[in-house]
Structures are given as structure tokens and as C-alpha cells.
PDB file of C-alpha atoms in Angstrom:
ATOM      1  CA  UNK A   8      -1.919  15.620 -63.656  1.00 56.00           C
ATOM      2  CA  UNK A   9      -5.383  14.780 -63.894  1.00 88.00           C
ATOM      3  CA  UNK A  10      -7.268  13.779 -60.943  1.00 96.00           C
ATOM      4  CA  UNK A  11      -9.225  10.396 -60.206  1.00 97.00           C
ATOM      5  CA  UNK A  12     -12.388  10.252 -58.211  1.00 98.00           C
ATOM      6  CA  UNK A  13     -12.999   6.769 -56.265  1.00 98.00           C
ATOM      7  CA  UNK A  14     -13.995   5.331 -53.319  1.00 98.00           C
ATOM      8  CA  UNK A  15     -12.053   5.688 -49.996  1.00 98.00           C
ATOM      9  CA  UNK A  16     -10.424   2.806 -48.326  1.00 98.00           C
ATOM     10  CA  UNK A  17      -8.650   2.347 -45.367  1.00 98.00           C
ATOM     11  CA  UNK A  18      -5.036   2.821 -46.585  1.00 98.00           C
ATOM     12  CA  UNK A  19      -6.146   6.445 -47.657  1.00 98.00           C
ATOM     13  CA  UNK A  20      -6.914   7.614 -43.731  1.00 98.00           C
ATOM     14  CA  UNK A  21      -3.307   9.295 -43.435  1.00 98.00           C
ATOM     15  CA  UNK A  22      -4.056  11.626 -46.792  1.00 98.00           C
ATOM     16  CA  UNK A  23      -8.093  12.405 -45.704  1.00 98.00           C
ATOM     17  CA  UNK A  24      -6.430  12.923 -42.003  1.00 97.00           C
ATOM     18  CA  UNK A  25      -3.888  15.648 -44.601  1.00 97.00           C
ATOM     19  CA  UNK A  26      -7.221  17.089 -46.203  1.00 98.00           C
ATOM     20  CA  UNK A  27      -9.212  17.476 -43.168  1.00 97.00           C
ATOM     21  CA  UNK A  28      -5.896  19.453 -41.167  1.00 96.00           C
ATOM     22  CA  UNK A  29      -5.959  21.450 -44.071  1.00 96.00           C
ATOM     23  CA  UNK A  30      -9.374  22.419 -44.384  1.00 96.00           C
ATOM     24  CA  UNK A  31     -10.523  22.527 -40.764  1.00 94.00           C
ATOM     25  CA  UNK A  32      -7.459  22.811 -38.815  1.00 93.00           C
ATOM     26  CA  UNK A  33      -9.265  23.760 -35.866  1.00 92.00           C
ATOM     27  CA  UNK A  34     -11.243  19.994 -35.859  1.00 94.00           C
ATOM     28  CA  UNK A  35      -9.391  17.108 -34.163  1.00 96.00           C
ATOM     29  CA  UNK A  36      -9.243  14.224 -36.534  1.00 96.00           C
ATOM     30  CA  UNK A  37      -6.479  11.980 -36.982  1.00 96.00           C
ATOM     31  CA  UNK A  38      -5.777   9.181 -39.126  1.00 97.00           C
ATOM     32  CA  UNK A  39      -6.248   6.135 -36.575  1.00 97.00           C
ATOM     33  CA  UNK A  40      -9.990   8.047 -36.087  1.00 97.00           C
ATOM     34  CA  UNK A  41     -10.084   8.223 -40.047  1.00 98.00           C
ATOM     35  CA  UNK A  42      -9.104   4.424 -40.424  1.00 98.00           C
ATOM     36  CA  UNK A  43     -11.615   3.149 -38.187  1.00 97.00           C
ATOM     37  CA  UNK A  44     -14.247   5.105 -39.722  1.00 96.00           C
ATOM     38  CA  UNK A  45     -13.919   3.920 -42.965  1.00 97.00           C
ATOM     39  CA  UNK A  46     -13.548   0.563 -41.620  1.00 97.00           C
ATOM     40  CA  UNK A  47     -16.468   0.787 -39.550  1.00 96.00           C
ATOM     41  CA  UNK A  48     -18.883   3.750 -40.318  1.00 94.00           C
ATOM     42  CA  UNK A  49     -21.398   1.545 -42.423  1.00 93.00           C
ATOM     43  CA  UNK A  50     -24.021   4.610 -42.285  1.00 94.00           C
ATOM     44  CA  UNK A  51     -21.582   6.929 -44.358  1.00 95.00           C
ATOM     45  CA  UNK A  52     -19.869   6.398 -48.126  1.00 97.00           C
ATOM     46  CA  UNK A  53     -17.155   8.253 -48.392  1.00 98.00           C
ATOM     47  CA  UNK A  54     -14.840   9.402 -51.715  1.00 98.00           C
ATOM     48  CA  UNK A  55     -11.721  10.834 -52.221  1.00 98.00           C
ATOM     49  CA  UNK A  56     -10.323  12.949 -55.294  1.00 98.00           C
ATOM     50  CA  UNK A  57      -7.011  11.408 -55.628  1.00 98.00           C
ATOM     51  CA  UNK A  58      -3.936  12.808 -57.589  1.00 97.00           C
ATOM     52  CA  UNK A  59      -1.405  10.015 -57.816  1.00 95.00           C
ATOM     53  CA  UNK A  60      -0.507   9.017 -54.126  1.00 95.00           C
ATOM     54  CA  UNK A  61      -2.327  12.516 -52.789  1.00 97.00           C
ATOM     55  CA  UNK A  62      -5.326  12.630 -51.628  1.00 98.00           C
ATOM     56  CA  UNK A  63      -6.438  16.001 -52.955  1.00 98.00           C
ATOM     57  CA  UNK A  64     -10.337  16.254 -51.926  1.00 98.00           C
ATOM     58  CA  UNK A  65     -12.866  14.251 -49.685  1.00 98.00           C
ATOM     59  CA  UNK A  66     -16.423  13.836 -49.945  1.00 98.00           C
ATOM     60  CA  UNK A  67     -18.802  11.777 -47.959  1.00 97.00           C
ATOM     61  CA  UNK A  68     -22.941  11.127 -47.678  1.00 96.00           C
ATOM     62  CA  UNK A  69     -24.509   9.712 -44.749  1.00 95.00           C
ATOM     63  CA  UNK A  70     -27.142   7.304 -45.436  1.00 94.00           C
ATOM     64  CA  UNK A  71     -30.825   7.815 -45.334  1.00 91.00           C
ATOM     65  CA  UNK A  72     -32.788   4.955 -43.680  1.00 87.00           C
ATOM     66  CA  UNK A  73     -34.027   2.630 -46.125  1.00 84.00           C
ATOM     67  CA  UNK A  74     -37.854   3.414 -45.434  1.00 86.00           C
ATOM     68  CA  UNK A  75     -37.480   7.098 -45.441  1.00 87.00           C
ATOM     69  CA  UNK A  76     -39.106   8.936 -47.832  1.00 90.00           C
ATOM     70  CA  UNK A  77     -37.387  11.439 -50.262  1.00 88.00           C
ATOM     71  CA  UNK A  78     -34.557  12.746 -47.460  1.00 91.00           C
ATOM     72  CA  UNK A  79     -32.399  15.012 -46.539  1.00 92.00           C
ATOM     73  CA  UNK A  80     -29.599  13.578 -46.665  1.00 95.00           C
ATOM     74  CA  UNK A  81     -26.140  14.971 -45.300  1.00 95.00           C
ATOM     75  CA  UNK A  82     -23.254  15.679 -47.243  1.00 97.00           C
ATOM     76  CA  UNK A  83     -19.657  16.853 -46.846  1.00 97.00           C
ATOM     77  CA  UNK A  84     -17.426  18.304 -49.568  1.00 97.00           C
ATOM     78  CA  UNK A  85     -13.821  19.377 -48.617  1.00 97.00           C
ATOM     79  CA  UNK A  86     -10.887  20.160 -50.900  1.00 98.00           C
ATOM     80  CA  UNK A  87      -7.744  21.988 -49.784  1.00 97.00           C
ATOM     81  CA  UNK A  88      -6.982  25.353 -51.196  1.00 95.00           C
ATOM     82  CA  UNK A  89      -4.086  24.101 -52.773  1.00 96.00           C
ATOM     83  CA  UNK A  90      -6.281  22.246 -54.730  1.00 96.00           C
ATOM     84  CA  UNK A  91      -8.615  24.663 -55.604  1.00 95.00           C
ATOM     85  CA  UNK A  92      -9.050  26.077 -59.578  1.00 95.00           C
ATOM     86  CA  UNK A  93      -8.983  21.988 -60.821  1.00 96.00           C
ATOM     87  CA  UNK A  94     -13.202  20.795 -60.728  1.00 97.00           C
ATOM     88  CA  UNK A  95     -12.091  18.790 -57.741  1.00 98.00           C
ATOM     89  CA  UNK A  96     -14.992  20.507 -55.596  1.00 97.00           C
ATOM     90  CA  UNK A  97     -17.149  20.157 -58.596  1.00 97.00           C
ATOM     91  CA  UNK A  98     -16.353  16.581 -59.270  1.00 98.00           C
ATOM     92  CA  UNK A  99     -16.918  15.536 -55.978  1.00 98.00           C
ATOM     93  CA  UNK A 100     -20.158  17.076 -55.778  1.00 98.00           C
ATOM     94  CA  UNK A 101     -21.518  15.668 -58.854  1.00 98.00           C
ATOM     95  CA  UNK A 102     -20.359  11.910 -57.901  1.00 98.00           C
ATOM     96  CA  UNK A 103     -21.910  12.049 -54.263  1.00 98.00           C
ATOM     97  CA  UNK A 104     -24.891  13.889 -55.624  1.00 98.00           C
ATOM     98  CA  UNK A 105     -25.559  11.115 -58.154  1.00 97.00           C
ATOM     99  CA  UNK A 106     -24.947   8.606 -55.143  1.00 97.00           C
ATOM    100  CA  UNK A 107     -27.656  10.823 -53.290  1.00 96.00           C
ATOM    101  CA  UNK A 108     -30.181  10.566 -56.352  1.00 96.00           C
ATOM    102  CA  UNK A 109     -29.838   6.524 -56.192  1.00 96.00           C
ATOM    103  CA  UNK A 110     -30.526   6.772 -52.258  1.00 95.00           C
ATOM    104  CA  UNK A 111     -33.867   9.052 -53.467  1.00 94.00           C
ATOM    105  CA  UNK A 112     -32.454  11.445 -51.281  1.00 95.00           C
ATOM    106  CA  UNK A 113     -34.958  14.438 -51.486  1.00 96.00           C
ATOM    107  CA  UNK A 114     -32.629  17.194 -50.612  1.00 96.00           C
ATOM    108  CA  UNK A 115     -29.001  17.433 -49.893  1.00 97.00           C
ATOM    109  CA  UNK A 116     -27.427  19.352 -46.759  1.00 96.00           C
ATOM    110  CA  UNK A 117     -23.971  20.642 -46.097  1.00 97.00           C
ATOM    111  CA  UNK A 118     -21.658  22.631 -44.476  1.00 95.00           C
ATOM    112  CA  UNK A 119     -19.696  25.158 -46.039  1.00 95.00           C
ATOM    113  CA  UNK A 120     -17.099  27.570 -44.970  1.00 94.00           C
ATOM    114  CA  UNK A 121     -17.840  31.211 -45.420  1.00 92.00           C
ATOM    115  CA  UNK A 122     -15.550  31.432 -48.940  1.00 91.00           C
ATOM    116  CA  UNK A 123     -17.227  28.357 -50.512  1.00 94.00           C
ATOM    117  CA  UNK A 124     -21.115  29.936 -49.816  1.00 96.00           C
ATOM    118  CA  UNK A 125     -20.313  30.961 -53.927  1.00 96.00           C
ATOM    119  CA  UNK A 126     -19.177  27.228 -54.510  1.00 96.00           C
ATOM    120  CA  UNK A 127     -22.720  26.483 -53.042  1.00 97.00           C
ATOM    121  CA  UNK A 128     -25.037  28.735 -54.861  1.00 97.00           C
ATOM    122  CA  UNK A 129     -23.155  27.859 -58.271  1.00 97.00           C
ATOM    123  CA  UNK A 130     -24.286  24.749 -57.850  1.00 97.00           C
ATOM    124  CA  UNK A 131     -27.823  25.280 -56.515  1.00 97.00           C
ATOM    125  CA  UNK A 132     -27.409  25.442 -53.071  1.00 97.00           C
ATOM    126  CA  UNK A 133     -29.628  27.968 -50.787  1.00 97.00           C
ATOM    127  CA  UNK A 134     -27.260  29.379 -47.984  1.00 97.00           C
ATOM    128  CA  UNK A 135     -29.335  28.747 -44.827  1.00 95.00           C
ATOM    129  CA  UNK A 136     -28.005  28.896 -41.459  1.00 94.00           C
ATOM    130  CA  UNK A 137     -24.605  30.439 -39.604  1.00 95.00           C
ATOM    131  CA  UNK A 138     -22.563  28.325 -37.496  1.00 94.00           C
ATOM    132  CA  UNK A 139     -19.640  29.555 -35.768  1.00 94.00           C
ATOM    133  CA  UNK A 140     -15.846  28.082 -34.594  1.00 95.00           C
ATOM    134  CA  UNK A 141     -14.268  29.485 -31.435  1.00 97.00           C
ATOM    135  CA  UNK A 142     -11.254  28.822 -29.575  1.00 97.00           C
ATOM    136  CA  UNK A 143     -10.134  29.222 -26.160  1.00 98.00           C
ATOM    137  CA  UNK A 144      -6.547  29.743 -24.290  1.00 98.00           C
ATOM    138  CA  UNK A 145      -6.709  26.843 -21.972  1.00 98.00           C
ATOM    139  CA  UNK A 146      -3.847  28.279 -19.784  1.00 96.00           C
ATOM    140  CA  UNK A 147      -6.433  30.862 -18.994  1.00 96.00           C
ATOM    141  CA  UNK A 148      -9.373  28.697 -18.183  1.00 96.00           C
ATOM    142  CA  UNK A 149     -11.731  28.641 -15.657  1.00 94.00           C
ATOM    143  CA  UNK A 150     -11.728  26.319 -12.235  1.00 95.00           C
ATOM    144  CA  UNK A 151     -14.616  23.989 -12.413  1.00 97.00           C
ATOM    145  CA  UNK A 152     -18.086  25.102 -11.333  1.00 97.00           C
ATOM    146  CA  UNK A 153     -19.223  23.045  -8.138  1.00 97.00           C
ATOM    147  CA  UNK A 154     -21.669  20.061  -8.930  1.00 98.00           C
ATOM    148  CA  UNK A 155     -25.130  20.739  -7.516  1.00 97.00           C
ATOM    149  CA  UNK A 156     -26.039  18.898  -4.815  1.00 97.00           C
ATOM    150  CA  UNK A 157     -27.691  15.395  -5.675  1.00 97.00           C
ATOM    151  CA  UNK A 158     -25.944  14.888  -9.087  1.00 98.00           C
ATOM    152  CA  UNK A 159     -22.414  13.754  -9.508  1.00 98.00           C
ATOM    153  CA  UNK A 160     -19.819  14.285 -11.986  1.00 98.00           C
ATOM    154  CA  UNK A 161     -18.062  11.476 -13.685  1.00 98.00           C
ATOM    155  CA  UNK A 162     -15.721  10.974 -16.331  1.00 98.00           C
ATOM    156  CA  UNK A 163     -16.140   9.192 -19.158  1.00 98.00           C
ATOM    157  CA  UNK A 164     -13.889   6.378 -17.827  1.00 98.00           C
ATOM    158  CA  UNK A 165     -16.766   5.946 -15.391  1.00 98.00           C
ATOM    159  CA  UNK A 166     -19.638   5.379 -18.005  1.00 98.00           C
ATOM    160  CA  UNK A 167     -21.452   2.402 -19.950  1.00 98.00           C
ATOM    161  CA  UNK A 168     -21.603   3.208 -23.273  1.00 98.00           C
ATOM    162  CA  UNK A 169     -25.078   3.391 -23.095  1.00 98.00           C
ATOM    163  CA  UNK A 170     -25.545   5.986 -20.968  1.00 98.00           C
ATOM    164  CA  UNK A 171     -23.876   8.380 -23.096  1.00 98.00           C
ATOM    165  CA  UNK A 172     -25.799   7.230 -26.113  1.00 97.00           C
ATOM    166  CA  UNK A 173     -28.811   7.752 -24.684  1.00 97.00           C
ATOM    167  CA  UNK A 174     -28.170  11.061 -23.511  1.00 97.00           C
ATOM    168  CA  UNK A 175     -26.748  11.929 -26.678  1.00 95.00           C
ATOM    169  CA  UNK A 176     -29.531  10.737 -29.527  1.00 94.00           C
ATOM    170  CA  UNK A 177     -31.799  13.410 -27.569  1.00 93.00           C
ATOM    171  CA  UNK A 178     -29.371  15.692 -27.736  1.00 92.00           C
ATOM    172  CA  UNK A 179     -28.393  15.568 -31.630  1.00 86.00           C
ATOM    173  CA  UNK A 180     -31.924  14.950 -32.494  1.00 76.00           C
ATOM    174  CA  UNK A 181     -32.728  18.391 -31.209  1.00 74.00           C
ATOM    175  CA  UNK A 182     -30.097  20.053 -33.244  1.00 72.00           C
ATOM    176  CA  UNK A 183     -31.804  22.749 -35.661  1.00 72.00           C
ATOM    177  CA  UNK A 184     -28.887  22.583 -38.184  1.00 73.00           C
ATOM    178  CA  UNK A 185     -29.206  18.797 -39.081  1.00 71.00           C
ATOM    179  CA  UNK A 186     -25.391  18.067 -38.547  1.00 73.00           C
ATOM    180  CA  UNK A 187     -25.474  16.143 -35.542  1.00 74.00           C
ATOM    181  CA  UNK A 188     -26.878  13.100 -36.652  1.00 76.00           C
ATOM    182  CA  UNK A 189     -25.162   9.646 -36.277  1.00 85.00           C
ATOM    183  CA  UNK A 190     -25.777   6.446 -36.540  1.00 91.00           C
ATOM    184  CA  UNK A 191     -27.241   3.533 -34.997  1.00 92.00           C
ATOM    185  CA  UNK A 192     -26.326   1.938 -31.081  1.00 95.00           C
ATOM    186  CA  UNK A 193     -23.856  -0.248 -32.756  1.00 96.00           C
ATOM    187  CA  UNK A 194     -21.907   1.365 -35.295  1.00 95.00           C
ATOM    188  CA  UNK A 195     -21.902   4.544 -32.607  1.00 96.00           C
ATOM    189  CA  UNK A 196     -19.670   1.880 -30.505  1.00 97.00           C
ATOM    190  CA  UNK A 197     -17.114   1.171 -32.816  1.00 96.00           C
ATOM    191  CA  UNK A 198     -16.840   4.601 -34.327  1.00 96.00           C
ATOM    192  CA  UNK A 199     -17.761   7.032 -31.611  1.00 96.00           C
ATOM    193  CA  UNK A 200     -17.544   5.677 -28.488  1.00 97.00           C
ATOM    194  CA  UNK A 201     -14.129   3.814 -29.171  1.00 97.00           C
ATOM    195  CA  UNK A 202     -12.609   6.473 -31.408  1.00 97.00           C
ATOM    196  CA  UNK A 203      -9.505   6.477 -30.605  1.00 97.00           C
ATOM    197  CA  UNK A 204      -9.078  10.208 -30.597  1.00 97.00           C
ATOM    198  CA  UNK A 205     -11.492  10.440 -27.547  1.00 98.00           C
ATOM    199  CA  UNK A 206      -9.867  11.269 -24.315  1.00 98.00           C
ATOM    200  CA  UNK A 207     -11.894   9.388 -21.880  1.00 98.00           C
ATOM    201  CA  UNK A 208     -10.545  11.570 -18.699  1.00 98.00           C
ATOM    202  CA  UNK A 209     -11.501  14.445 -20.294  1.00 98.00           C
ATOM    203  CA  UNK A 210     -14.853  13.763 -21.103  1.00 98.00           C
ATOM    204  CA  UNK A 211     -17.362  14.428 -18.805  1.00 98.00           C
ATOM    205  CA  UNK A 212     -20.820  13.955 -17.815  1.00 98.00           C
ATOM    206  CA  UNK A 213     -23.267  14.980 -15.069  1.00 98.00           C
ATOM    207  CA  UNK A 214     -25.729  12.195 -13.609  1.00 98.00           C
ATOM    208  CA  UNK A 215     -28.360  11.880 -11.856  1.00 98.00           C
ATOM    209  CA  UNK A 216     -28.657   8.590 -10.370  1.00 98.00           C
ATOM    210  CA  UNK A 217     -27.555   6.544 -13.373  1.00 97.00           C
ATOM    211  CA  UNK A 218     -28.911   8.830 -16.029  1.00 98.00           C
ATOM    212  CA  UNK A 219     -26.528  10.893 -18.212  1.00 98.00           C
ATOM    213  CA  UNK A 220     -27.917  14.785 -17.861  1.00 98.00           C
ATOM    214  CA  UNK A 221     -25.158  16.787 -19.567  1.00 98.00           C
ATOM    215  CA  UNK A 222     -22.450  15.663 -21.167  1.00 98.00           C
ATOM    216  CA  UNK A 223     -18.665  16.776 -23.094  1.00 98.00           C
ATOM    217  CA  UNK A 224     -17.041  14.805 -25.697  1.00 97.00           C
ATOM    218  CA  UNK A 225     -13.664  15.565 -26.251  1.00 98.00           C
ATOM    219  CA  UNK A 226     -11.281  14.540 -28.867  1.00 98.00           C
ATOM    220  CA  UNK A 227      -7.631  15.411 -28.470  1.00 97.00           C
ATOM    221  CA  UNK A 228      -4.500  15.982 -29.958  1.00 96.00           C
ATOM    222  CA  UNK A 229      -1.389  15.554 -28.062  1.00 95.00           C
ATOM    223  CA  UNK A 230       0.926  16.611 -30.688  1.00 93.00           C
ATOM    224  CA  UNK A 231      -0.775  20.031 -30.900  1.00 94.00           C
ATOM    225  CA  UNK A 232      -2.006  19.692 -27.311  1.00 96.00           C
ATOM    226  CA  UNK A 233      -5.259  21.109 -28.578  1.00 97.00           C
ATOM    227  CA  UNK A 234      -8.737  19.789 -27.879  1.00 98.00           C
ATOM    228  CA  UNK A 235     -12.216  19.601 -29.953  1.00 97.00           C
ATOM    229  CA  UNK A 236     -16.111  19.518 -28.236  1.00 94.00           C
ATOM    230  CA  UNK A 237     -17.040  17.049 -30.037  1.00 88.00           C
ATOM    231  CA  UNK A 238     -20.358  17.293 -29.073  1.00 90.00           C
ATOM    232  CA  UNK A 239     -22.021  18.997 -25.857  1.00 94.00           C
ATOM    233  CA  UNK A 240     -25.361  18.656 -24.196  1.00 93.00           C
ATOM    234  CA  UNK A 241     -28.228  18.669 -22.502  1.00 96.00           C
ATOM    235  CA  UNK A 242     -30.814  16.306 -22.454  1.00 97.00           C
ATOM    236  CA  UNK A 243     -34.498  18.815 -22.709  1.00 95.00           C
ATOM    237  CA  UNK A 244     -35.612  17.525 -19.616  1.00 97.00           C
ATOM    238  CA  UNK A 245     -32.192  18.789 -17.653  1.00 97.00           C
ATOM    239  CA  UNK A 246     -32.114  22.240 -19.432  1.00 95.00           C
ATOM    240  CA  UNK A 247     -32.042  25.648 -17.542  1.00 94.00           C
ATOM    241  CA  UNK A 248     -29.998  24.074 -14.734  1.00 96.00           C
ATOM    242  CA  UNK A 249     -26.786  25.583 -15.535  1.00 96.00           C
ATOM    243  CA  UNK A 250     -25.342  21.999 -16.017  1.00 98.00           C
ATOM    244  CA  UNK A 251     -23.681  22.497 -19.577  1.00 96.00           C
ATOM    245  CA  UNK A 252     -21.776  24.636 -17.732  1.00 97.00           C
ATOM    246  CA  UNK A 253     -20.483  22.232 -14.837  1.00 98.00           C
ATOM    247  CA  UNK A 254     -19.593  20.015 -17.208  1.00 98.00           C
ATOM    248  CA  UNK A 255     -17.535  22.136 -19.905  1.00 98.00           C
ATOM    249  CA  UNK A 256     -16.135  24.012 -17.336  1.00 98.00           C
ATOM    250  CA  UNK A 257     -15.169  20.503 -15.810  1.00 98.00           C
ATOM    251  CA  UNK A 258     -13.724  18.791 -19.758  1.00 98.00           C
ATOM    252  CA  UNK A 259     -11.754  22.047 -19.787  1.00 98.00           C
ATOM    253  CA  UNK A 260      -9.955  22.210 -16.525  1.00 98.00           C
ATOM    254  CA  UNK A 261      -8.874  18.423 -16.546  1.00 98.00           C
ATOM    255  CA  UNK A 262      -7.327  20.050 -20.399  1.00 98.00           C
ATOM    256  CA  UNK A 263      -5.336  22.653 -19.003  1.00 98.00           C
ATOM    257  CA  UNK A 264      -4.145  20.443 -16.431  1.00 98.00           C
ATOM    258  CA  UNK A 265      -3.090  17.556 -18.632  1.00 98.00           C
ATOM    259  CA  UNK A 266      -1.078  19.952 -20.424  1.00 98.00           C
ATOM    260  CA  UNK A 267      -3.267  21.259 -23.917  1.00 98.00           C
ATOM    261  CA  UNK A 268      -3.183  24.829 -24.236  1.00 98.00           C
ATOM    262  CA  UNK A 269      -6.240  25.604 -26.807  1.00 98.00           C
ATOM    263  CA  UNK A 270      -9.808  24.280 -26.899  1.00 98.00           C
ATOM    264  CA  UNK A 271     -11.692  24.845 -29.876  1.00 97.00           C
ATOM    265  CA  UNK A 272     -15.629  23.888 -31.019  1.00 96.00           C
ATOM    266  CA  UNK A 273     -18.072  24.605 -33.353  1.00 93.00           C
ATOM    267  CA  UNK A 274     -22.475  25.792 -32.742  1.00 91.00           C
ATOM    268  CA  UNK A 275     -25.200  26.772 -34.968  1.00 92.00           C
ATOM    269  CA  UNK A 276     -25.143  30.560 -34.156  1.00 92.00           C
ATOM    270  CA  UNK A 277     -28.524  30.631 -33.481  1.00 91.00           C
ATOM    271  CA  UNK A 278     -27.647  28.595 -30.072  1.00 90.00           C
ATOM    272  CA  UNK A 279     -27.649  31.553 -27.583  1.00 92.00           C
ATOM    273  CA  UNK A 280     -27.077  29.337 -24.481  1.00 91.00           C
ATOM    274  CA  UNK A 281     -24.078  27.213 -25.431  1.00 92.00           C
ATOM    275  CA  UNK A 282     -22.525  30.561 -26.782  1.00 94.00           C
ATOM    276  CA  UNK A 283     -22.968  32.512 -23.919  1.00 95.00           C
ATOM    277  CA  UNK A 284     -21.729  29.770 -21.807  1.00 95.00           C
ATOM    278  CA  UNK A 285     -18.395  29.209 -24.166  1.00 96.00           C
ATOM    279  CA  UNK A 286     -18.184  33.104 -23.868  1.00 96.00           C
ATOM    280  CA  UNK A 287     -18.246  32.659 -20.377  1.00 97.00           C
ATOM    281  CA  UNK A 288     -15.774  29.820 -20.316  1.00 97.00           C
ATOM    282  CA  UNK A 289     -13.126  32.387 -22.634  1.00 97.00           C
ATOM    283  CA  UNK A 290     -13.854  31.648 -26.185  1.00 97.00           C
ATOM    284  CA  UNK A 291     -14.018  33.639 -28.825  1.00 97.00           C
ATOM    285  CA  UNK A 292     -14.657  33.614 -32.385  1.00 95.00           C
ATOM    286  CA  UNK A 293     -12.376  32.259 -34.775  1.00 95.00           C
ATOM    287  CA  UNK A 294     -14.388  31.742 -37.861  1.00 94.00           C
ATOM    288  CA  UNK A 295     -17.923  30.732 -39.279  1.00 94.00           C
ATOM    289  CA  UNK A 296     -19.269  28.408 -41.968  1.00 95.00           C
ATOM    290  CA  UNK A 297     -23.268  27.843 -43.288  1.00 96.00           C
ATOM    291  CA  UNK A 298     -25.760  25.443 -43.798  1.00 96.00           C
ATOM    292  CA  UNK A 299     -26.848  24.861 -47.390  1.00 97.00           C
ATOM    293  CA  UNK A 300     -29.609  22.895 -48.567  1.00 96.00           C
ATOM    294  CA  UNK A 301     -30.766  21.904 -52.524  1.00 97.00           C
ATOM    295  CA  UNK A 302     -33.572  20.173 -53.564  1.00 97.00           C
ATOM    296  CA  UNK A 303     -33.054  17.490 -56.470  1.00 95.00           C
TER     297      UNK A 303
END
């Protein structure tokens, strides 16, 4: 049957939800999170490769800001492996690149796994950077380190949504790969801070006073009982403390006692200190993917 490529809608979060388990199994996103993306998430476009009811491939493009000139703008491709061998990949690609062009995006930039790098340099990609997945056996993990003395520990239950947003723009700013990007105070709200597959007692953060120093974000799957670090950090002027540490060591514990049993996330492999403190916290490697960038 031949394929159709269009734009996603709300209706079609239970069949990206299918793609994205299929693609990344180790990532925690299910279709409530899905839904109220699409409903919400005005900084990305997303489209779908659809083959009668199925959803058979995703692609999305986060917006460039409207004054920017010629940029790199972010891209994601997936399509299943049962899919594979039909131009679904290359479909995708070609819609969201022409999207890209009427942006006057400069360059594109994506993430692919290690057996798509050829799907990338077909189609003039330059393979860049490594990033890595690892996973850890939570009924193995660590107590929590002890919070040093002036700071406190808090979970997310305990935050203003600005805290964490504050802490976090410094932290995804400083990202070398590009992928950690996200949107404005707002949208961040509706589609970050009250995704609904956020587990608000297992996140954690370490203050100082008021002010967010190191922080996990972790997304959860009950059904699975496997977790995702969403995102961990350190805020530049906090770094060298040990405190990404604390608080990791903290989001994990509070896991393995609320009954999950693997913790997986994702770095640029370039990142020596978050992977030698998930090393030191039990994971291990699982699999890798790479940055790829094209000029158009």
C-alpha cells in the first residue's frame, strides 16, 4: 500500500507513541506526552508517514526564531525497521527539509542511530559527533550521596516552575551537540513542565537558597517500571562540586524504591563528567547514535 505523508494531529499520538517504542525503546514517551505535544508544542511541526490507520514514520523540525539568520535548525527523522526498504525515511526527509528551506534554515541537524549514519551521508549529511545510551539495574543502585552542608535537596513537588527553567536554559544552552534546545517560558509549561510522563517525586534538584543548582528530570513508565534522564545538570557557576552526583544518585534511589527496575539516558560522548558519574552510579553502555549536520 502506498504511503501518505501529512501533518500530525492529535488523534495520531497513540501510533507516533508505536514509532517512537519502536525506534528508541530505551526513551520514555507515551502517548498522553505525545498528545499534549502536538497540542501544545507551537515551536515544533511535526509529520507522520501514514499507511492507512498506521503510523509508519515520524518526522519533526523545531522552529528557528523568526529574526535568526540562516539557522541551524533541528530535525528528527524516525521510521521503524519494519518499515524500512519503502522511501519512508527518504520522504520524510525531503518534506521537512523543504519545510526547513521556507524557514531559511541555514543548516539542518539530527540525530541518527549508528545504522542510519549511511541514511545520512546518502543524503548529504556530515556525521559529526557520538552520543551514547546507557542503562542501569536499579535494584542494584546506589544509596544517595549526603547533601553538602548549606544546600538542600528537594523534589520536584517542591519547586516553582521557574526555578527549574531557569536552571535549565543554562544548562541546555551549554550543550555542544545542539539537541537540548527547547522552547520558550511558556510553551516549556505546558509541554515540559506538565508532561504528564514526568514523575514529580522523582525528580530532583539541589538549591541553594532558592536557586536551582543541579537538577534530574525524570520521565517514567510504570508499565515497564523503567525510567528516562530526561535532562541533567549543572548550572556553570555550580560545576566541580560533585552535585550532579547528589542529585542523580538521589532521582535514582527514590526509582528503585518506588518499584522501577532499569534507568536509562542518553550524553554526547564527549561529556566526560556526566559519564563518569553514570559509570559511577552503574550504567553501562547500551548503544550510540551521531550528530549530523548539512548545509542547504
Amino acid at each position: 500500500m502506498v504511503f501518505e505523508i501529512r501533518t500530525a494531529r492529535p488523534e495520531d499520538a497513540a501510533g507516533i507513541a508505536r514509532v517512537w517504542a519502536a525506534t528508541m525503546p530505551h526513551l520514555v514517551k507515551t502517548a498522553r506526552a505525545v498528545e499534549l505535544q502536538l497540542r501544545h508544542g507551537h515551536s515544533q511541526e511535526v509529520l507522520i508517514a501514514v499507511d492507512g490507520p498506521d503510523v509508519v514514520g515520524y518526522a519533526n523540525l523545531y522552529r528557528p526564531p523568526p529574526d535568526a539568520e540562516a539557522p541551524r535548525v533541528r530535525i528528527t527523522i524516525q521510521v521503524p525497521a519494519s518499515s524500512r526498504g519503502r522511501g519512508i525515511g527518504t520522504a520524510l526527509l525531503e518534506a521537512i527539509t523543504a519545510r526547513a528551506r521556507e524557514l531559511a534554515a541555514g543548516r539542518l541537524l539530527v540525530a541518527v542511530a549508528e545504522d542510519s549514519t549511511g541514511f545520512a551521508e546518502k543524503h548529504g549529511f556530515t556525521v559529526g559527533r557520538r552520543m551514547t545510551h546507557a542503562a542501569a539495574d536499579l535494584t542494584a543502585a546506589r544509596d544517595p550521596l549526603p547533601v553538602p552542608d548549606g544546600l538542600r535537596l528537594v523534589t520536584y513537588e517542591e519547586l516553582e516552575p521557574r526555578q527549574l527553567y531557569d536552571a535549565e536554559v543554562q544548562v541546555r544552552d551549554d550543550d555542544p551537540s545542539g539537541l537540548s534546545g527547547g522552547p520558550a517560558y511558556e510553551e516549556w509549561v505546558r509541554t515540559s513542565w506538565q508532561n504528564p510522563d514526568t514523575r514529580y517525586d522523582l525528580s530532583v534538584a539541589v538549591l541553594d537558597g532558592d536557586r536551582v543548582l543541579s537538577f534530574v528530570t525524570t520521565t517514567a513508565d510504570p508499565d515497564r517500571r523503567v525510567i528516562w534522564s530526561n535532562l541533567t545538570g549543572t548550572i556553570p557557576a555550580a560545576r566541580g562540586r560533585g552535585l550532579a552526583k547528589v542529585a542523580k544518585s538521589a532521582a535514582l534511589a527514590r526509582s528503585r524504591d518506588a518499584g522501577f527496575t532499569v534507568a536509562s539516558t542518553g550524553n554526547d560522548a564527549a561529556n566526560e563528567p556526566m559519564l563518569a558519574v553514570n559509570r559511577w552510579l552503574g550504567y553501562r553502555l547500551t548503544s550510540a547514535a551521531w550528530t549530523a549536520e548539512k548545509e542547504l
